[in-house]
Amino acid sequence: MSDEKDRFKHVSYLWDETEAAKLAGDEVALLLYRSNLLGADLRLTNYGGGNTSCKADAIDPLTGDTVEVMWIKGSGGDIGTLKRNGLAALYVERLRSLKNIYKGIEMEDEMVELFNHCIYDLNSKAPSIDTPLHGFLPFKHIDHLHPDAAIAIAAAKDGKQITHDLFDGKIGWVEWQKPGFDLGLQLKACLDENPGIIGIMLGSHGLFTWGDTAYESYINTLEVIEKCAIYLEENYGKKGPVFGGQKIGSPEKTQREAQAALLAPILRGFCSSERHMVGHFTDDARVLEFINSNDLDRLAPLGTSCPDHFLRTKISPLVLDLSPDEDLSDPAALKERLAPAFVAYRKMYADYYETCKHPNSPAIRDSNPVIILYPGIGMFSFSKDKQTTRVAAEFYTNAINVMKGAEAISEYTSLPRQEAFNIEYWLLEEAKLQRMPKPKALSGKIALVTGSAGGIGKAIAKKFVDEGAVVVINDNDAGRLEKADAEFLAQYGKDAYTTALLDVTSGDDITNAFHIAALAFGGVDIVVNCAGLSISKPIEEHTDKDWDLLYDVLVKGQFKVTQASVGVMRKQAIGGDILNIVSKNALVSGPNNAGYGSAKAAQLHLSRLNAAELGADKIRVNVVNPDAVISDSKIWEGDWAAGRAKAYGVKVEELPAFYAKRTLLDKIILPEDIANACLVFVGGQLSKSTGNVLNVDGGVAMAFVR
């Protein structure tokens, strides 16, 4: 096995004979094993891209006869994470018999409906559009992938001849054709005309390879892609400098990220003209090589070639006319400068739609760019959620690789606009979009919740993620933040959140937290001031240090975080929400509470003042007043609980019941209750509410707002 690994330099040989031996005799299990290995190497295929299949005998449950069944990745799956329930299973004979009723390419979409009549497994996933491409080929195991190295050849002007010469005629060629029944027939015709070939290159699209066993298919796939990659490697720089050579240089990484963080909220505002978008930024070396080159202006407008690419990146990117060291300190001037570029892009996209549309085409979609290139700095992407926008950036990086390879060996060619439109606005693609779940209440929203590594803050952050938002979780305690990081990663995955070490008394920490939010997501829509502490002492025991700490964290901290968030929200110009977690103590006077209670009252009135000032910016400022939320709260660690227990003449362990008993509803208040109240304010139901106070205290009559 080590010999096999050593002979591959451009792809990963991951086959484990011991693991495969455990699956011997189960062709479907071997299909899944092979698929997962292929999907684990992004040089072989992209997230959600590619398709794999196997054909094996099975017992027909209706007749008891042995029949040939094809198992193939179902529609919308990802081979890297594919499981048995993600497969479609079809009778091969029935699928192939559809040729008898096929009347021509105008019947393409109708044929997809007929795949359902070929289903073998009633629990089958919906068959993908690639089903006939696999079904009409006779091989037991087939891989259809979109490796950059192969697509570079497929998208080259002389790709057909290069393929023939490179593989001595052992790889066939089929010209570009939209995936579907007709393309499946063309693949079979190519094989019939070229018996003995080991694969087929699809013009501008990707690669088909196969074998009679799972391993033969796997090794054949690796060998073909490795050969393509070696060929490209040998040709880089032969014709001339890559991408025509470097036109501009890049500042060092810290400066690139600083520029990106300043610019991202402005770009996000433009890209969110129809609905809120989440951003992503990368300054990957491959991106910089392209965007800093002489050929950027020639290649970028051409758009991408592979359907997997442009379905996620749009037909072409927006290239910013900004220098790497541009002064980005004046948002108003910057918006005025960039606005015409977005107007022009939207017009270009509308013209593309109007020129290419068919009588039955779906309505035009969002005309804003998905990919934005800033020469010298990096690439931004904007889409409906973090995973989609991150994947879009990855796909455009794949497209850069393709352009680089095609230009090295020939000349890059993109798909004609009409062909691209026919894929983007395909009725089958539209049907897939319509089947997707409706957006959640906070889809596309970005939240920063201070003190969110535990207690109320963590509950709010989780509620927001559950409702579709991405969140910056933070704390001033590095150990606590590390535990929350692990918890969020396990529960939600990497695309749901990011982290920042944040002490709200530190101006540098606040600036850095919003810098992180801008780089990770593009800005911020919801800021929850939740970080806090409590000190309960009789007036004679209160020290200046106690007083200053309370006011620095609760009042000044709330003000400084709000101040920073307003700067970002005004850049975006799409409104926003600021929620301040205050306290029943802002409204109720109690013993041994002068410092904490008065600071809470200041927080409450500061919220009103901010609401009055920020309404013109469509930034809402509201307050949630909890009381006695003890669960998972740092406030209740140490002296505070003892102080309150002493003030009320009860034991510390009796506090939850004591607080509940004094409420009208006799209820213990949990962090989740406060999170629910926050969602009410920001989830859309109260979009015309600002300057309001919502008590979540079980009903404390003395705290009624009046």
XYZ file of C-alpha atoms in Angstrom, residues 27-467:
441
model
C -20.976 -3.831 -3.477
C -23.113 -1.030 -2.048
C -20.906 -0.801 1.042
C -17.848 -0.691 -1.216
C -19.503 2.047 -3.283
C -19.992 4.105 -0.132
C -16.430 3.438 1.002
C -15.016 4.504 -2.373
C -17.268 7.559 -2.520
C -16.239 8.783 0.909
C -12.544 8.404 0.043
C -12.975 10.351 -3.196
C -14.982 13.069 -1.457
C -12.318 13.435 1.231
C -9.870 14.882 -1.326
C -11.044 18.269 -2.616
C -8.587 17.978 -5.493
C -10.845 15.237 -6.841
C -14.227 16.838 -6.465
C -16.042 19.714 -4.813
C -18.521 19.788 -1.950
C -21.830 18.404 -3.215
C -20.309 17.747 -6.643
C -19.688 14.590 -8.572
C -21.547 11.323 -8.587
C -20.684 7.672 -8.022
C -22.554 4.463 -8.716
C -22.404 0.683 -8.695
C -24.444 -2.046 -10.353
C -25.045 -5.356 -8.614
C -27.504 -8.207 -8.563
C -30.414 -8.118 -6.157
C -33.621 -10.064 -5.569
C -36.748 -8.499 -7.036
C -39.169 -8.341 -4.079
C -42.157 -8.816 -6.421
C -40.951 -11.819 -8.438
C -38.120 -13.326 -6.432
C -35.968 -13.202 -9.563
C -32.411 -11.930 -9.623
C -32.254 -8.497 -11.265
C -29.535 -5.920 -11.900
C -29.887 -2.813 -9.749
C -27.915 0.435 -9.909
C -27.185 2.318 -6.705
C -26.230 5.948 -7.351
C -25.793 9.067 -5.254
C -29.203 10.679 -4.926
C -30.058 14.229 -5.860
C -28.376 16.870 -3.723
C -25.998 14.597 -1.819
C -22.281 14.865 -1.156
C -20.044 11.869 -1.899
C -17.676 12.772 0.927
C -20.400 12.173 3.526
C -22.608 9.795 1.528
C -24.456 7.096 3.448
C -26.771 4.306 2.311
C -29.867 6.461 2.865
C -28.407 9.008 0.424
C -28.496 6.568 -2.489
C -31.069 6.080 -5.191
C -31.611 2.471 -6.338
C -33.078 1.710 -9.763
C -33.804 -1.334 -11.931
C -31.169 -1.132 -14.671
C -33.324 -2.841 -17.294
C -36.236 -0.454 -16.714
C -33.940 2.564 -16.842
C -32.389 1.485 -20.120
C -35.796 0.677 -21.610
C -36.684 4.367 -21.370
C -34.680 4.755 -24.597
C -37.663 3.203 -26.346
C -39.922 6.151 -25.554
C -37.364 8.960 -25.705
C -38.365 11.298 -28.534
C -35.479 13.774 -28.426
C -33.843 16.508 -26.442
C -37.063 18.507 -26.103
C -38.278 15.665 -23.852
C -35.333 15.905 -21.422
C -37.189 17.182 -18.377
C -40.056 14.710 -18.801
C -37.582 11.828 -18.652
C -36.547 12.791 -15.114
C -40.105 12.132 -13.909
C -39.928 8.692 -15.494
C -36.889 7.742 -13.386
C -39.355 7.280 -10.530
C -40.941 4.376 -12.422
C -37.567 2.617 -12.325
C -37.139 2.747 -8.544
C -36.124 -0.538 -6.921
C -35.862 0.561 -3.285
C -39.013 2.303 -2.004
C -36.845 4.195 0.519
C -34.708 5.443 -2.341
C -33.434 8.996 -2.473
C -34.703 10.970 -5.470
C -32.610 10.008 -8.523
C -30.281 12.724 -9.781
C -30.104 14.166 -13.279
C -26.900 12.138 -13.766
C -28.763 8.817 -13.474
C -28.821 7.957 -17.220
C -25.146 8.912 -17.584
C -24.281 6.038 -15.252
C -27.101 3.737 -16.265
C -26.296 3.498 -19.982
C -22.645 2.610 -19.364
C -22.108 -1.132 -18.752
C -19.471 -0.906 -16.024
C -20.140 -2.138 -12.501
C -18.541 0.860 -10.768
C -18.467 4.410 -12.181
C -17.059 7.711 -10.905
C -18.145 11.081 -12.275
C -16.014 13.824 -10.723
C -15.113 17.465 -11.254
C -11.368 17.606 -10.520
C -9.741 20.926 -11.355
C -6.919 19.197 -13.238
C -9.344 17.442 -15.588
C -11.691 20.405 -16.039
C -8.697 22.577 -16.978
C -8.205 20.286 -19.971
C -11.958 20.017 -20.603
C -12.246 23.829 -20.613
C -9.205 24.400 -22.851
C -9.737 25.540 -26.430
C -7.806 22.475 -27.659
C -9.109 20.175 -24.942
C -10.273 17.386 -27.221
C -6.913 17.036 -28.968
C -4.985 17.386 -25.714
C -7.072 14.620 -24.144
C -6.472 12.321 -27.104
C -2.734 12.940 -27.164
C -2.223 12.797 -23.398
C -3.994 9.449 -23.005
C -3.137 7.912 -26.375
C -6.812 7.685 -27.263
C -7.706 5.813 -24.056
C -9.957 8.659 -22.807
C -12.943 9.527 -24.982
C -14.400 13.019 -25.495
C -17.998 14.222 -25.497
C -18.671 17.858 -26.319
C -20.520 20.075 -23.862
C -24.098 19.012 -23.326
C -26.412 19.866 -20.458
C -26.662 16.853 -18.115
C -29.631 14.616 -18.834
C -30.942 11.729 -20.861
C -29.342 12.835 -24.132
C -25.915 13.158 -22.536
C -26.270 9.606 -21.225
C -26.902 8.397 -24.783
C -23.876 10.343 -25.999
C -21.647 8.697 -23.394
C -22.811 5.248 -24.514
C -22.229 6.198 -28.171
C -18.711 7.419 -27.323
C -17.943 4.078 -25.663
C -19.374 2.115 -28.600
C -17.235 4.094 -31.034
C -14.118 3.774 -28.870
C -14.101 0.283 -27.327
C -11.416 -0.189 -24.712
C -11.361 3.409 -23.430
C -10.910 3.835 -19.673
C -12.854 7.081 -19.270
C -14.592 9.975 -20.986
C -13.858 13.694 -20.701
C -16.951 15.901 -20.811
C -16.178 19.205 -22.539
C -16.167 22.135 -20.064
C -17.685 19.860 -17.455
C -15.786 16.983 -15.853
C -14.618 13.392 -16.027
C -16.122 9.880 -16.173
C -13.995 6.884 -15.157
C -14.914 3.322 -14.253
C -13.933 -0.222 -13.313
C -15.419 -3.661 -12.783
C -14.764 -3.457 -9.044
C -14.853 -0.603 -6.553
C -11.068 -0.678 -6.279
C -10.514 -0.749 -10.048
C -12.745 2.280 -10.445
C -11.001 4.070 -7.578
C -7.479 3.467 -8.840
C -8.453 4.276 -12.436
C -9.916 7.583 -11.279
C -6.790 8.501 -9.329
C -4.468 7.553 -12.178
C -6.339 9.616 -14.770
C -6.517 12.705 -12.538
C -2.872 12.316 -11.486
C -1.842 12.247 -15.141
C -3.856 15.392 -15.866
C -2.280 17.169 -12.888
C 1.269 16.168 -13.878
C 0.635 17.438 -17.402
C -0.510 20.820 -16.086
C 2.405 21.030 -13.662
C 4.857 20.431 -16.484
C 3.322 23.230 -18.543
C 2.976 26.029 -15.989
C 5.189 28.885 -17.116
C 6.193 27.300 -20.446
C 4.131 29.637 -22.635
C 4.799 32.598 -20.393
C 4.236 33.741 -16.796
C 1.184 32.302 -15.025
C -1.839 34.518 -15.684
C 0.382 36.848 -17.717
C 2.558 37.674 -14.724
C 2.026 39.787 -11.632
C 0.508 43.235 -12.115
C 0.288 44.389 -8.499
C 1.618 43.209 -5.146
C -0.214 42.469 -1.909
C 0.425 44.007 1.492
C 1.226 41.610 4.329
C -1.590 39.474 5.750
C -2.452 41.670 8.738
C -2.972 44.657 6.446
C -4.985 42.578 3.977
C -7.308 41.471 6.751
C -7.577 45.016 8.104
C -8.656 46.287 4.672
C -11.068 43.400 4.245
C -12.679 43.978 7.650
C -13.181 47.670 6.895
C -14.723 46.977 3.504
C -16.800 43.849 4.177
C -19.824 45.566 5.843
C -20.124 48.011 2.959
C -20.026 45.211 0.396
C -22.507 43.225 2.467
C -24.884 46.175 2.493
C -24.817 46.384 -1.306
C -25.224 42.601 -1.688
C -28.143 42.565 0.774
C -30.346 44.901 -1.265
C -32.908 42.108 -1.741
C -32.346 39.994 1.390
C -29.723 39.676 4.107
C -26.606 37.865 2.956
C -23.781 36.300 4.973
C -20.197 36.922 3.857
C -16.916 35.059 3.637
C -13.384 36.310 2.973
C -10.283 34.493 1.803
C -6.815 35.650 0.816
C -5.704 32.175 -0.251
C -2.438 32.246 -2.225
C -4.216 30.851 -5.313
C -6.722 33.694 -5.180
C -4.014 36.318 -4.787
C -2.056 34.926 -7.735
C -5.125 35.408 -9.936
C -6.444 38.743 -8.700
C -2.967 40.330 -8.726
C -2.265 39.248 -12.315
C -2.222 40.957 -15.681
C -4.874 38.543 -16.980
C -7.487 39.272 -14.314
C -9.361 41.829 -16.412
C -9.464 39.459 -19.393
C -10.372 36.226 -17.634
C -12.743 37.302 -14.842
C -15.547 38.550 -17.151
C -15.511 35.270 -19.103
C -17.092 33.464 -16.174
C -16.704 29.832 -15.205
C -17.096 26.706 -17.315
C -18.182 23.826 -15.074
C -21.901 23.929 -14.117
C -20.983 23.023 -10.539
C -18.995 26.252 -10.400
C -21.299 28.881 -11.850
C -24.447 27.546 -10.178
C -22.841 28.678 -6.919
C -20.741 31.642 -8.031
C -23.025 33.284 -10.636
C -21.986 33.812 -14.196
C -19.020 36.080 -13.364
C -17.521 38.007 -10.417
C -17.448 41.708 -9.635
C -13.907 43.090 -9.695
C -13.416 46.164 -7.499
C -11.517 49.169 -8.806
C -9.684 49.808 -5.533
C -5.971 49.853 -4.807
C -4.673 47.529 -2.053
C -3.708 50.516 0.096
C -6.946 52.427 -0.561
C -8.065 54.719 2.268
C -11.254 53.017 3.487
C -11.850 55.254 6.495
C -14.722 57.289 4.980
C -17.714 54.938 4.521
C -19.902 57.537 2.811
C -17.288 58.366 0.199
C -16.534 54.681 -0.324
C -20.195 53.826 -0.865
C -20.523 56.625 -3.391
C -17.497 55.318 -5.247
C -18.622 51.672 -5.250
C -22.323 52.190 -5.980
C -21.908 52.498 -9.788
C -20.077 49.150 -9.907
C -23.004 47.407 -8.241
C -25.506 49.197 -10.478
C -23.518 48.056 -13.516
C -23.308 44.460 -12.253
C -27.041 44.282 -11.598
C -27.722 45.652 -15.090
C -25.325 43.125 -16.623
C -27.128 40.299 -14.842
C -30.569 41.621 -15.833
C -29.446 41.912 -19.465
C -28.093 38.343 -19.306
C -31.464 37.173 -18.029
C -33.518 39.113 -20.584
C -31.325 38.034 -23.486
C -31.287 34.337 -22.608
C -34.678 33.694 -20.995
C -37.262 31.301 -22.405
C -41.043 31.766 -22.287
C -41.273 29.404 -19.308
C -38.131 30.528 -17.457
C -38.439 31.154 -13.699
C -38.428 34.788 -12.588
C -35.068 36.537 -12.359
C -33.267 35.876 -9.095
C -31.156 38.191 -6.932
C -29.008 40.220 -9.342
C -26.237 41.045 -6.870
C -22.794 39.449 -7.250
C -21.873 36.373 -5.233
C -18.107 36.696 -5.785
C -16.287 40.026 -5.338
C -12.573 40.318 -6.063
C -10.428 43.017 -4.450
C -7.028 43.021 -6.239
C -4.162 42.811 -3.786
C -6.433 41.946 -0.856
C -8.563 38.868 -1.519
C -11.949 37.457 -2.424
C -15.319 38.109 -0.779
C -18.399 35.977 -1.299
C -21.982 36.629 -0.194
C -24.887 34.191 -0.061
C -27.850 33.091 2.040
C -25.858 31.376 4.808
C -22.267 30.749 5.838
C -21.942 27.287 4.360
C -23.302 28.385 0.983
C -21.063 31.439 0.804
C -17.965 29.526 1.951
C -18.619 26.825 -0.626
C -19.116 29.490 -3.305
C -15.658 30.829 -2.502
C -14.225 27.326 -2.687
C -15.861 26.786 -6.074
C -14.498 30.040 -7.453
C -11.061 28.981 -6.246
C -11.644 25.778 -8.248
C -12.535 27.957 -11.236
C -9.267 29.876 -10.789
C -7.384 26.575 -10.831
C -9.188 25.610 -14.042
C -8.367 28.923 -15.718
C -4.736 28.622 -14.658
C -4.412 25.129 -16.095
C -6.298 25.821 -19.323
C -4.239 28.946 -19.996
C -1.003 27.010 -19.381
C -1.756 24.334 -21.987
C -3.969 26.226 -24.441
C -6.574 28.932 -23.970
C -9.366 29.027 -21.404
C -12.923 28.902 -22.752
C -16.036 29.457 -20.683
C -19.527 28.245 -21.449
C -21.572 30.380 -23.847
C -23.959 32.611 -21.908
C -27.030 30.836 -23.257
C -25.751 27.435 -22.128
C -24.954 28.840 -18.705
C -28.438 30.358 -18.458
C -30.046 27.075 -19.457
C -28.363 25.462 -16.466
C -28.906 28.291 -13.974
C -32.593 28.731 -14.824
C -33.305 25.100 -15.655
C -36.814 24.203 -14.526
C -35.427 21.148 -12.749
C -32.971 23.360 -10.863
C -35.817 25.715 -9.978
C -37.875 22.777 -8.708
C -34.943 21.764 -6.508
C -34.779 25.297 -5.092
C -38.507 25.311 -4.422
C -38.206 22.061 -2.456
C -35.675 23.548 -0.076
C -36.912 24.384 3.443
C -38.246 27.883 3.960
C -35.747 30.296 5.551
C -35.801 30.409 9.332
C -36.605 33.593 11.224
C -32.965 34.711 11.471
C -31.604 33.281 8.198
C -28.977 35.612 6.784
C -28.562 37.450 10.100
C -25.292 37.905 12.006
C -25.338 38.237 15.784
C -22.746 39.161 18.389
C -23.786 38.268 21.940
C -21.444 39.462 24.658
C -20.757 37.036 27.478
C -22.060 34.142 25.374
C -19.792 31.367 26.640
C -22.258 30.533 29.399
C -25.515 31.323 31.149
C -28.028 33.669 29.515
C -25.602 34.688 26.765
C -24.991 31.114 25.628
C -28.710 30.355 25.632
C -29.339 33.409 23.443
C -26.545 32.457 21.052
C -27.921 28.923 20.722
C -31.460 30.169 20.142
C -30.225 32.469 17.391
C -28.274 29.669 15.674
C -31.313 27.401 15.952
C -33.274 30.094 14.112
